[in-house]
Amino acid sequence: MKAIKVGLLGIGTVGSGTFNVLRRNSQEIRGRAGRGIEITMVSRRNVALAKQIVGEGVTVTADPFDIIRNPEIDIVVETIGGCDLARTLVLEAIAAGKHVVTANKALVAVHGTEIFAAAREKGVMVAFEAAVAGGIPIIKALREGLTANRIEWIAGIINGTTNFILSEMRSKGLDFATVLKEAQRLGYAESDPTFDVEGVDAAHKLTIMSAIAFGVPVQFDKAHVEGISQLQAADIKYAEQLGYRIKLLGLTRRREKGIELRVHPTLVPITRLIANVEGAMNAVVVQGDAVGTTLYYGKGAGAEPTASAIIADLVDITRLHTADPDHRVPHLAFQPDAISDTAILPMEDVLSSYYLRLRVADEAGVLSSITTILAESDISIDAVLQRESADGERQTDLIILTHETSEGGMNKALARMQGLPTVLAPIVRLRKEELA
Amino acid sequence: MKAIKVGLLGIGTVGSGTFNVLRRNSQEIRGRAGRGIEITMVSRRNVALAKQIVGEGVTVTADPFDIIRNPEIDIVVETIGGCDLARTLVLEAIAAGKHVVTANKALVAVHGTEIFAAAREKGVMVAFEAAVAGGIPIIKALREGLTANRIEWIAGIINGTTNFILSEMRSKGLDFATVLKEAQRLGYAESDPTFDVEGVDAAHKLTIMSAIAFGVPVQFDKAHVEGISQLQAADIKYAEQLGYRIKLLGLTRRREKGIELRVHPTLVPITRLIANVEGAMNAVVVQGDAVGTTLYYGKGAGAEPTASAIIADLVDITRLHTADPDHRVPHLAFQPDAISDTAILPMEDVLSSYYLRLRVADEAGVLSSITTILAESDISIDAVLQRESADGERQTDLIILTHETSEGGMNKALARMQGLPTVLAPIVRLRKEELA
């Protein structure tokens, strides 16, 4: 059988990784796919550099549209990143009748609806396994492996930079700024780390998983996004004393009234496997009604892990392009006519349990005035940790863990507590999830 | 589109689970698959009981061959178990041109070659996600998700009964026999637990994963199989002191000369995620050259987790039956003409590091005579733990961890050490894997 011909839009880190793995493992991949898969054309502004990477026998162009116009190319792989040019290229490739593979999470999370509609109309596939959790085949698990299940919730460590930083903060007792610098030096964090540390990258990935799990459109703009830059070393330590570890989780959960979609630092019981995922690794927990809890773990970034996902998509397309389009795996797991308009809940309707740290005056009646406010707000307390005052200090830290309540209710209670004269500093509020 | 019609051979625990989940989640499953999937016929010797389970509208028969003869049935699900009748039924179903889904690990591990050849000839699919690690979509991950990779090794906790027993032995300090009785009382172990505790069930599953990972035929008879019934509580405790946890692992690894295929109790560093998989849960670690380490975790048994895998297979078949047969996912991941005859290594050629516990006389020169034998055998020592003798005792436990060496070399060294007059009891030898 004739080899499938692939064009690579952009050949940077991920593109090079894809090119190398496809070449190195060509025999294994052909043995599995039943036919060869060859990158025959690549684009990069610096043509000379691209030629160094791909060597002889591969056409190199400065203009990515050359690839889209080439009728020989069956599948286009987009590894350029960003939203503007990438969106144009992907839509043009679809219009030219080509299947598309992309590692671009922002593109899928923001422009997915438009792109998938265009693909459906042209009868081509758009695959994006590499857009979520790098080499972990989580899109495949959600769309195909767990297809029998009503998914209840997903919780994921889906950003390696922030997990590396949190792991270092905890194990070395350092603060955020110090560890960020170290992460930048080691290449785990970008020089402008905003997208990672403020949770935006995780929210892109979570948005995609949420759509697939619950059969709703991608709605990145409805995600609640909170990063780790405000997280203090003291809270990591208190959490540990209470049996919890703080992770930046992407969380999406089906509730009676709608879907929760949120990224924020979260206390997770140390006994959960996901609490023990350290360094730059990723892991996703999926709760299905039939299967129960499953977890998927691996490298969430890097040239070859991402290439692993891109090539899996290439093989899938090679397989499924002979199936009639109605029988292909739907982009968002559900057939277009089965996509629902279930609302994404506003953050104040989200249910969570909470960790509160209050800097309070060390005097009689303080705990009572705080617990009274919580009781009046129908928020029940799970645990309290009160530190002894240090010598000579007249203030101390009071830590409260609550049971599940609404974010809106918690906000009101927090405002009242903050107004107490015995509460001496802004209250630290973190969310806590049992994940059971 | 017309619904796919499924016949269930046997409706016990797993069959009922499949029936219930398929009915409960029929809307979600149809939304994903693009068409309905309906169980229209089931067989069970006790017809009345089967009727109670399935209710009105489903044909019940005492004779499973009625289902195979029914031209209306598109896919047959085999949940009878065992090898004899199941093999006959599956081969007959294939001969009748029906696709087959099975949860039967023994059948696939022992008769896979014959069954897959028959299926290929008739152009039908045989799917077996439920045969390995229950609801975890590990077959899909290996055959499709990691298709870009040259797989280096797989290590799995793939038997829930033994993992439950080991977890209890460790956390409660109890011995094997006591915990086994408790596991039987709780329904985690069968009244005849041999298949589970002696590693046979794990070896069936490992054999299947090994074939898929390395592109070789299933060869259950070449697997080295060792269970946990001889494991002593003392070794679990010593391992813990040295930073290891003992798990019953199924291990398959590509070596220069062939493939290792072995099930045995194994020391794993406590820092590895898989070492922290407790109770009846399953987990599989896969090492690929591009993706690095990935891990898959979930329930390895039970009615609904198994149903989750069976229904995923039903949806896959529903999708892929319109693709031309050459483009379907090959049964063992590789196309028939790409299956290799790489040998399964005999156990004495397997490479491992080791944990040794020697009961020795507490006198001068003992350690020296033992380390001399190891040195002469080219076995290098990683760590030594020597306990103080208890009061009045003239003997003590000597624990040695070695670096990697061949099993054959270790056997010879063990025979020499066992012959020393200062070695007072049979030496305990366990294998140790760093899994890095």
XYZ file of N, CA and C in Angstrom, chain B residues 21 103 105 134 136 140 157 163 200 213 316 350 390 407 429:
45
model
N -25.070 -1.575 32.122
C -24.417 -0.323 31.734
C -24.880 0.099 30.341
N -13.851 -11.162 27.321
C -13.140 -10.717 28.525
C -12.233 -11.837 29.014
N -9.165 -13.780 29.414
C -7.704 -13.643 29.276
C -7.023 -14.968 28.984
N -9.095 -5.061 33.507
C -10.489 -4.641 33.649
C -10.844 -3.378 32.901
N -9.392 -0.437 32.813
C -8.315 0.440 32.325
C -8.140 0.203 30.825
N -5.985 -0.489 24.398
C -6.101 0.650 23.487
C -4.863 1.552 23.564
N 0.821 -4.185 37.863
C 0.051 -4.840 38.926
C -1.277 -5.187 38.271
N -2.711 -8.012 44.948
C -2.320 -6.676 45.425
C -3.034 -6.324 46.719
N -0.930 -17.066 37.918
C -1.361 -17.546 36.593
C -2.225 -16.501 35.879
N 2.989 -5.395 22.705
C 4.078 -4.422 22.812
C 5.209 -4.735 21.844
N -15.987 0.427 19.345
C -14.891 0.379 18.370
C -15.270 -0.476 17.163
N 17.346 -14.172 32.034
C 16.723 -12.911 32.442
C 17.699 -12.115 33.304
N 19.425 -10.986 68.181
C 18.589 -10.802 69.367
C 19.346 -11.386 70.548
N 19.889 -14.323 35.988
C 19.262 -15.271 36.909
C 20.095 -16.552 37.005
N 15.220 -15.440 48.148
C 15.686 -14.651 47.010
C 14.458 -14.010 46.347
